[in-house]
Amino acid sequence: MRKILIMLITAAIVVGCSKQETELIFNSTPEERMNQSLAELKSTLVNAPNGWIVGMETGTKGGYGFYMDFSEDDNVTMYSDVNEGSRSVSKNSTYRIKWGTTASLIFDSYSYISLLQDPQPSVAGGVAGKGFQSDLEFNLNRISGDSMIFSGKKYNNQLILVKASEYEKSGYLNEKFPEDIKIINEYLNNGIPVVKVGDVETEISINSDKKVFSLVGLIDNEVVGVDIKYFNIIGESIGFIKPIAYNNEYFTAIVKEESGYKLLTQSGMKFDIYKSDNYILPPAYKLGSAISKMTVPGAFDNSENLPAKTWSSSFAVDWINYNVLAKTSGYNLVTGTTTHTFVPVRNEISVTTTIFQNTSPFTATYAYKYSLDNDRGIIKFTSISAVNGNGGIIVPYMEDSFFANMKDKEFNLSYIKDEKFGNAIQFTRVDDPNYFFTWFY
Amino acid sequence: MKKIVSFFLIVVSVFGILSCSKSDEHLEVDLSKYNSDITVENDIDKWLSETFVNPYNIEVIYRLERNFTNVARDISPVGLEKVEPMMNAVLKTFLQTYEEVAGSAFIKKYTPKQFVLYGSPSYNDNGSITLGTADNGRRIVLYELNSLNFNNPNQVKRPIRTIHHEFAHILNQNIVIPPSFEQISKRDYTADWTGAANTPAVAKSLGFISQYARSSFGEDFAEMVAFLLVEGQVFFDNYCATTTIEAANALREKEKLVIAYYKDYFGIDFKILQATVQKSLKDNYNAVEPEDNTQSILNLILNNKLNNIKFDPTSDIFKEHGISKDFEKVWKNYVTAVSTQDSVPLRRFPQTLSLMFSSSTRMVLRVEYLNANNVLVNADYNFDFIIDPLANEIKFSKSLPEGTTTAHNNGAVISLKPSFEKYLLPYFTNRVFTMEWLPKTISSTDPLFRTLGGFSEKGSTTNFYYGPIVLK
């Protein structure tokens, strides 16, 4: 009995006191695993032999492009498309890798990326206290292939790093970047760049101040437009912060190839970018925006070319009447160039006409009121009124001639090219297709 | 039985001891494996270690760390190129100056142990910006360093002032500000110190060294310390000399209490400290003291130190430096009128004119003249004047009734009074004068520099009255 008791107690003591070793579910302690993640991030950053091409979005402006080369000693060398200086002169600053909720990358001394975060408006034009709502501390979301995706800790903006090639690196270092930006900006800002997506011809444009890229076209007779924040990349290219969906395609960048600029999709398809003679969208969508100023030549300096070939004979009669009234109603006037400026917020066309008394020029100003029906592509002129004294002299002549055929009449709008005067919009009366005239842009 | 119990106890003990020794390999955080986020010591870090950590045990945090500032705000990091110049300024104009004057034990004990540097200002909700803060007597946070040009002494002074300001707070956190300090401007402290009503001029006229000083007596004290040390005594004296007497008195009173605070509680001679800071700013940043404006005619009059300014047309001074044409005309008209009166017995012969200042509000105009017996006598006329110290303007007016001395009686006689009233009285009472060292052609190297002065008609450079300045 005693033996049994001793054995039992002994057994109880031995079993009860033996402590189990901590079992590690992931085979190492949390700090070891943190360290591992941090080391992985740092080595990925440092081991890109040619550095990184970086795109970042901001909260209140568009995207910005950088070239970054990280070194083991916590230094990072940068170029950026932020301003003229940052495109051609590199800047050294420090970075560090720190554990937050995940491995994070912090640009912890001042550099080009700080310009967008700087709360002083005098630095880059941001809002006082907020800058462009941009981050300096980024959480790592994922590393995939040659790229890394981070998101800003405060504003949650994306930071995308893609490994650069040797050729790209030397481009940044040899001041090719500013030139590339200039060239692509000039290309996209001149004329009417378009791309055909499926069967939809689409106008494209960039706002290089706001760093926003836009696509707009008519899909199933509806105007569809999308805007995306973009950033400049060496090689006359631009990248989009997030893929931009348009007519069932997802676009990620514009790249320059030998045959010209291409719009690139996520799946690797390429669409040619080319220049169009005319806008893709109907004129009604362009009045007051892309086309906000239109002129009509006057008899003073263009009598041999007027009436214009793109005017109907009925309008030509009205126009001649107007000129006769100007000449014979007491002031002996000859009309010169008329300039129409659209002011869409007031539904108004502000007009100036140079009028000549012998050879002395005077300026007459007056205004049309109009209404625009985008869906039907129709404009209606509702009134004309003088703005200055000279306007007061010639407005009655117009009311007694061509404006009598314009007032409260609906006009169809169409693009046309006049042999003599170039690009024009033709206004054709809906109720009388034989009455039409053109203004030139 | 005993054996069994003993055996039992031994077994229990042995197992008890063995079972309690546990393997703790994975239970404690192994700090050698803990990640430190700043991994590499660069040249700046080495310099900071040698210059601040080793001698003073001061840590300098210059790489962006949100935890030392308001995390809700967007604040930019400091540029690497600004770190050493800024901390060098801290060393030269703050640490070493206190060390020199108060001893290394003092500065090592009280100095903040952490300096945190940021590149941009910290924007407050009311639109103002924060340039620096001091936390718990242990940390100083400096903002807006990226825009500093360390070759410009006035720009360097700004963060240095912030440091001295914050250090004053740290001293106050150790020993509170004497209650008498708060009483001096108690009614004029306002939380809305950034409001439009609190212009620098208003703050000055109320006896504050800066707009921010109005926010509370604690800030007032720190601002006094910072301005006195960094801007210097000449600046302060000029500041006091160009405000109202009440404001100047308040400022002087605050200055006295600041000096006493340093002496009584820390055994520091504030004036020596001030001189040391000023010397450091001069030696390291070529700071130049402002021109001493306290010895202005304005201050001589306000402080009742000016005796008289005498115009004696026969004096060499006027032969050499000339007379204002406008004034000369008035004087000649007066002399002619008095000395060529139709009635020969009434004729008198004015020789000189003096403006004699009897107080900070009264002046006696004295004409020295030869009477009918060719004896030199005086005619006196009393004037009052009002001074606008901020604009440096003085306006004379005739004081009535006239005095009753012999000289006043002389002035009232028929042979003199009408001409005085026709020429001299309107000249002095019909215009606003500014008080200046005159004529302006005298350069600072001329022995006569700041010995001659008087009154210029406001807005005119050609109409003025001047003479040798005679002090009381």
Short mmCIF file of N, CA and C in Angstrom, two decimals, chain A residues 2 6 9-10 13-14 17-19 21-22 24 29 31-32 34-35 38 42 72-75 91-99 106-110 114 117-121 128-130 133 135-137 154-155, chain B residues 1 4 7-8 11-12 15-16 19-20 22-23 25-30 32-40 42 62-67 71-81 119-121 123 144 146-147:
data_model
loop_
_atom_site.label_atom_id
_atom_site.label_comp_id
_atom_site.label_asym_id
_atom_site.label_seq_id
_atom_site.Cartn_x
_atom_site.Cartn_y
_atom_site.Cartn_z
N ARG A 2 1.85 1.19 0.92
CA ARG A 2 2.75 2.34 1.01
C ARG A 2 3.48 2.55 -0.31
N ILE A 6 3.56 5.82 -2.65
CA ILE A 6 4.79 6.52 -3.07
C ILE A 6 4.85 6.63 -4.58
N ILE A 9 2.30 9.20 -5.87
CA ILE A 9 2.70 10.59 -5.62
C ILE A 9 3.86 10.98 -6.51
N THR A 10 4.83 10.05 -6.58
CA THR A 10 6.00 10.33 -7.43
C THR A 10 5.55 10.59 -8.86
N ILE A 13 3.93 13.93 -9.22
CA ILE A 13 4.87 15.05 -9.19
C ILE A 13 5.62 15.17 -10.52
N VAL A 14 6.09 14.02 -10.97
CA VAL A 14 6.88 14.04 -12.20
C VAL A 14 6.04 14.56 -13.36
N CYS A 17 4.87 18.38 -12.95
CA CYS A 17 5.87 19.43 -13.04
C CYS A 17 6.56 19.49 -14.39
N SER A 18 6.35 18.50 -15.22
CA SER A 18 7.07 18.59 -16.49
C SER A 18 6.38 19.63 -17.35
N LYS A 19 7.14 20.68 -17.73
CA LYS A 19 6.54 21.79 -18.51
C LYS A 19 6.69 21.50 -19.98
N GLU A 21 7.33 22.47 -23.76
CA GLU A 21 8.05 23.49 -24.53
C GLU A 21 7.03 24.30 -25.33
N THR A 22 7.31 25.62 -25.55
CA THR A 22 6.40 26.43 -26.36
C THR A 22 6.43 25.91 -27.79
N LEU A 24 5.91 26.59 -31.53
CA LEU A 24 5.84 27.72 -32.45
C LEU A 24 5.13 27.28 -33.73
N THR A 29 10.02 32.83 -33.78
CA THR A 29 9.30 33.82 -32.96
C THR A 29 8.83 34.96 -33.83
N GLU A 31 9.34 38.13 -33.62
CA GLU A 31 10.36 39.11 -34.02
C GLU A 31 11.31 38.54 -35.07
N GLU A 32 11.51 37.22 -35.01
CA GLU A 32 12.34 36.62 -36.05
C GLU A 32 11.66 36.71 -37.40
N MET A 34 9.37 38.91 -38.23
CA MET A 34 9.37 40.33 -38.64
C MET A 34 10.69 40.65 -39.31
N ASN A 35 11.75 40.22 -38.61
CA ASN A 35 13.08 40.49 -39.13
C ASN A 35 13.27 39.92 -40.53
N LEU A 38 11.45 42.11 -42.97
CA LEU A 38 12.17 43.37 -43.18
C LEU A 38 13.41 43.13 -44.04
N LYS A 42 14.20 44.78 -47.61
CA LYS A 42 15.40 45.58 -47.85
C LYS A 42 16.25 44.96 -48.96
N GLU A 72 22.48 49.77 -49.60
CA GLU A 72 22.49 49.02 -48.34
C GLU A 72 22.60 49.96 -47.13
N ASP A 73 23.31 51.08 -47.32
CA ASP A 73 23.54 51.98 -46.17
C ASP A 73 22.39 52.96 -45.95
N ASP A 74 21.18 52.59 -46.33
CA ASP A 74 19.97 53.38 -46.09
C ASP A 74 19.87 54.63 -46.95
N ASN A 75 20.69 54.74 -47.97
CA ASN A 75 20.58 55.92 -48.83
C ASN A 75 19.75 55.58 -50.06
N LYS A 91 18.95 63.49 -56.27
CA LYS A 91 19.00 63.92 -54.87
C LYS A 91 19.15 62.69 -53.97
N ASN A 92 20.07 62.82 -53.01
CA ASN A 92 20.27 61.73 -52.06
C ASN A 92 19.52 62.01 -50.78
N SER A 93 18.91 60.98 -50.26
CA SER A 93 18.27 61.10 -48.95
C SER A 93 18.32 59.72 -48.30
N THR A 94 17.67 59.61 -47.15
CA THR A 94 17.71 58.32 -46.45
C THR A 94 16.35 57.65 -46.50
N TYR A 95 16.36 56.35 -46.33
CA TYR A 95 15.12 55.59 -46.17
C TYR A 95 15.35 54.59 -45.05
N ARG A 96 14.29 54.06 -44.53
CA ARG A 96 14.47 52.94 -43.62
C ARG A 96 13.28 51.99 -43.72
N ILE A 97 13.56 50.79 -43.33
CA ILE A 97 12.55 49.74 -43.34
C ILE A 97 12.16 49.54 -41.89
N LYS A 98 10.87 49.58 -41.63
CA LYS A 98 10.43 49.49 -40.24
C LYS A 98 9.20 48.61 -40.17
N TRP A 99 9.05 47.95 -39.05
CA TRP A 99 7.86 47.14 -38.88
C TRP A 99 6.73 47.98 -38.32
N ILE A 106 9.97 53.83 -45.34
CA ILE A 106 9.80 55.23 -44.93
C ILE A 106 10.89 56.07 -45.59
N PHE A 107 10.46 57.10 -46.30
CA PHE A 107 11.42 58.05 -46.86
C PHE A 107 11.63 59.11 -45.78
N ASP A 108 12.69 58.95 -44.98
CA ASP A 108 12.73 59.67 -43.71
C ASP A 108 13.63 60.89 -43.67
N SER A 109 14.18 61.29 -44.82
CA SER A 109 14.76 62.64 -44.88
C SER A 109 14.30 63.26 -46.19
N TYR A 110 14.45 64.59 -46.28
CA TYR A 110 13.77 65.32 -47.35
C TYR A 110 14.30 64.97 -48.73
N SER A 114 9.20 64.18 -50.93
CA SER A 114 8.66 65.02 -49.85
C SER A 114 8.01 66.29 -50.39
N GLN A 117 4.42 66.01 -50.29
CA GLN A 117 3.86 65.88 -48.95
C GLN A 117 4.03 67.18 -48.18
N ASP A 118 4.94 68.05 -48.63
CA ASP A 118 5.28 69.26 -47.87
C ASP A 118 4.05 70.12 -47.63
N PRO A 119 3.77 70.46 -46.36
CA PRO A 119 2.56 71.23 -46.06
C PRO A 119 2.66 72.72 -46.39
N GLN A 120 3.83 73.15 -46.89
CA GLN A 120 3.94 74.58 -47.20
C GLN A 120 3.55 74.83 -48.66
N PRO A 121 2.54 75.66 -48.90
CA PRO A 121 2.09 75.91 -50.27
C PRO A 121 3.21 76.47 -51.15
N ALA A 128 -2.10 74.52 -47.66
CA ALA A 128 -1.40 74.75 -46.39
C ALA A 128 -1.77 73.67 -45.38
N GLY A 129 -0.76 73.06 -44.81
CA GLY A 129 -0.99 72.03 -43.79
C GLY A 129 -1.19 70.63 -44.34
N LYS A 130 -1.45 70.54 -45.66
CA LYS A 130 -1.79 69.23 -46.23
C LYS A 130 -0.95 68.85 -47.45
N GLN A 133 -1.70 65.91 -50.08
CA GLN A 133 -2.18 64.74 -49.37
C GLN A 133 -1.44 63.50 -49.87
N ASP A 135 1.96 60.67 -49.10
CA ASP A 135 2.59 59.96 -47.99
C ASP A 135 4.10 59.87 -48.13
N LEU A 136 4.74 59.65 -46.99
CA LEU A 136 6.17 59.32 -46.98
C LEU A 136 6.40 57.95 -46.36
N GLU A 137 5.36 57.44 -45.72
CA GLU A 137 5.48 56.12 -45.07
C GLU A 137 4.52 55.16 -45.78
N LYS A 154 -0.99 57.01 -44.38
CA LYS A 154 -2.01 57.98 -43.97
C LYS A 154 -3.09 58.14 -45.03
N TYR A 155 -2.68 58.37 -46.27
CA TYR A 155 -3.68 58.68 -47.31
C TYR A 155 -3.99 57.48 -48.19
N MET B 1 9.44 3.29 9.04
CA MET B 1 8.47 4.32 8.62
C MET B 1 9.13 5.68 8.36
N ILE B 4 11.03 5.63 5.31
CA ILE B 4 10.15 5.78 4.14
C ILE B 4 9.77 7.25 3.92
N PHE B 7 12.75 9.08 2.63
CA PHE B 7 12.96 8.77 1.23
C PHE B 7 11.93 9.51 0.36
N PHE B 8 10.72 9.46 0.87
CA PHE B 8 9.64 10.11 0.16
C PHE B 8 9.92 11.62 -0.01
N VAL B 11 12.76 12.25 -2.47
CA VAL B 11 12.28 12.09 -3.86
C VAL B 11 11.46 13.31 -4.29
N VAL B 12 10.56 13.71 -3.38
CA VAL B 12 9.73 14.88 -3.70
C VAL B 12 10.62 16.10 -3.98
N PHE B 15 12.60 15.82 -7.37
CA PHE B 15 11.72 16.03 -8.54
C PHE B 15 11.18 17.47 -8.59
N GLY B 16 10.89 17.92 -7.35
CA GLY B 16 10.38 19.31 -7.29
C GLY B 16 11.37 20.28 -7.89
N SER B 19 11.84 19.61 -11.70
CA SER B 19 10.68 19.94 -12.53
C SER B 19 10.48 21.45 -12.64
N CYS B 20 10.99 22.20 -11.65
CA CYS B 20 10.78 23.65 -11.72
C CYS B 20 11.78 24.37 -12.62
N LYS B 22 12.87 25.27 -15.89
CA LYS B 22 12.17 25.12 -17.16
C LYS B 22 13.04 25.62 -18.30
N SER B 23 12.77 25.11 -19.41
CA SER B 23 13.48 25.57 -20.60
C SER B 23 12.79 26.83 -21.10
N GLU B 25 13.87 28.90 -23.59
CA GLU B 25 14.52 29.33 -24.82
C GLU B 25 13.64 30.24 -25.67
N HIS B 26 12.35 29.93 -25.77
CA HIS B 26 11.49 30.66 -26.69
C HIS B 26 10.51 31.59 -26.00
N LEU B 27 10.65 31.72 -24.69
CA LEU B 27 9.60 32.46 -24.01
C LEU B 27 9.91 33.94 -23.85
N GLU B 28 11.14 34.31 -23.89
CA GLU B 28 11.46 35.73 -23.72
C GLU B 28 11.88 36.30 -25.06
N VAL B 29 11.63 37.61 -25.19
CA VAL B 29 12.04 38.25 -26.43
C VAL B 29 13.56 38.35 -26.43
N ASP B 30 14.15 37.85 -27.46
CA ASP B 30 15.59 37.93 -27.57
C ASP B 30 15.93 39.25 -28.27
N SER B 32 18.52 40.63 -29.05
CA SER B 32 19.55 40.65 -30.09
C SER B 32 18.93 40.38 -31.45
N LYS B 33 17.75 39.78 -31.42
CA LYS B 33 17.08 39.52 -32.70
C LYS B 33 16.01 40.56 -32.99
N TYR B 34 15.80 41.46 -32.03
CA TYR B 34 14.73 42.44 -32.22
C TYR B 34 15.17 43.44 -33.29
N ASN B 35 14.23 43.83 -34.11
CA ASN B 35 14.66 44.66 -35.23
C ASN B 35 14.77 46.13 -34.83
N SER B 36 15.87 46.73 -35.19
CA SER B 36 16.00 48.18 -35.01
C SER B 36 15.87 48.77 -36.39
N ASP B 37 14.98 49.74 -36.52
CA ASP B 37 14.63 50.13 -37.88
C ASP B 37 15.68 50.98 -38.56
N ILE B 38 16.50 51.69 -37.80
CA ILE B 38 17.59 52.42 -38.45
C ILE B 38 18.82 51.53 -38.37
N THR B 39 19.31 51.18 -39.50
CA THR B 39 20.27 50.09 -39.51
C THR B 39 21.72 50.53 -39.66
N VAL B 40 21.94 51.64 -40.30
CA VAL B 40 23.32 51.98 -40.62
C VAL B 40 23.67 53.36 -40.07
N ASN B 42 25.49 56.66 -40.37
CA ASN B 42 26.15 57.42 -41.43
C ASN B 42 27.03 58.51 -40.82
N TYR B 62 16.72 63.06 -36.43
CA TYR B 62 16.50 63.87 -37.62
C TYR B 62 15.79 63.09 -38.72
N ARG B 63 15.78 61.76 -38.61
CA ARG B 63 15.06 60.98 -39.61
C ARG B 63 13.60 60.88 -39.20
N LEU B 64 12.71 61.10 -40.17
CA LEU B 64 11.29 61.28 -39.89
C LEU B 64 10.75 60.24 -38.91
N GLU B 65 10.20 60.74 -37.84
CA GLU B 65 9.59 59.89 -36.83
C GLU B 65 8.35 60.61 -36.36
N ARG B 66 7.20 60.07 -36.74
CA ARG B 66 5.95 60.77 -36.44
C ARG B 66 5.65 60.86 -34.95
N ASN B 67 6.18 59.91 -34.19
CA ASN B 67 5.77 59.83 -32.79
C ASN B 67 6.22 61.01 -31.94
N VAL B 71 0.70 63.41 -34.73
CA VAL B 71 0.61 62.41 -35.81
C VAL B 71 -0.48 62.76 -36.81
N ALA B 72 -1.40 63.62 -36.41
CA ALA B 72 -2.50 63.97 -37.32
C ALA B 72 -2.04 64.97 -38.39
N ARG B 73 -0.89 65.55 -38.20
CA ARG B 73 -0.47 66.60 -39.13
C ARG B 73 0.51 66.08 -40.17
N ASP B 74 0.52 66.77 -41.30
CA ASP B 74 1.51 66.44 -42.32
C ASP B 74 2.73 67.32 -42.10
N ILE B 75 3.81 66.70 -41.72
CA ILE B 75 5.04 67.44 -41.44
C ILE B 75 6.18 66.79 -42.20
N SER B 76 6.93 67.60 -42.91
CA SER B 76 8.00 67.03 -43.76
C SER B 76 9.27 66.79 -42.95
N PRO B 77 10.05 65.81 -43.38
CA PRO B 77 11.32 65.58 -42.71
C PRO B 77 12.32 66.67 -43.04
N VAL B 78 13.37 66.73 -42.26
CA VAL B 78 14.41 67.73 -42.51
C VAL B 78 15.34 67.19 -43.60
N GLY B 79 15.89 68.09 -44.40
CA GLY B 79 16.87 67.68 -45.40
C GLY B 79 18.18 67.33 -44.72
N LEU B 80 18.87 66.32 -45.24
CA LEU B 80 20.12 65.87 -44.60
C LEU B 80 21.12 67.01 -44.48
N GLU B 81 21.10 67.90 -45.49
CA GLU B 81 22.11 68.96 -45.52
C GLU B 81 21.86 70.03 -44.45
N GLY B 119 11.53 69.36 -41.15
CA GLY B 119 11.85 70.31 -42.22
C GLY B 119 10.80 71.37 -42.45
N SER B 120 9.54 71.03 -42.28
CA SER B 120 8.47 71.99 -42.56
C SER B 120 7.91 72.50 -41.24
N PRO B 121 7.13 73.57 -41.30
CA PRO B 121 6.45 73.98 -40.07
C PRO B 121 5.31 73.00 -39.76
N TYR B 123 1.48 73.01 -39.07
CA TYR B 123 0.35 73.95 -39.24
C TYR B 123 -0.72 73.72 -38.18
N GLU B 144 10.43 73.65 -39.44
CA GLU B 144 10.72 74.60 -40.54
C GLU B 144 12.21 74.86 -40.71
N ASN B 146 14.05 73.41 -43.21
CA ASN B 146 14.50 73.27 -44.61
C ASN B 146 14.69 74.60 -45.32
N SER B 147 13.92 75.60 -44.90
CA SER B 147 14.00 76.88 -45.62
C SER B 147 15.09 77.79 -45.04
#
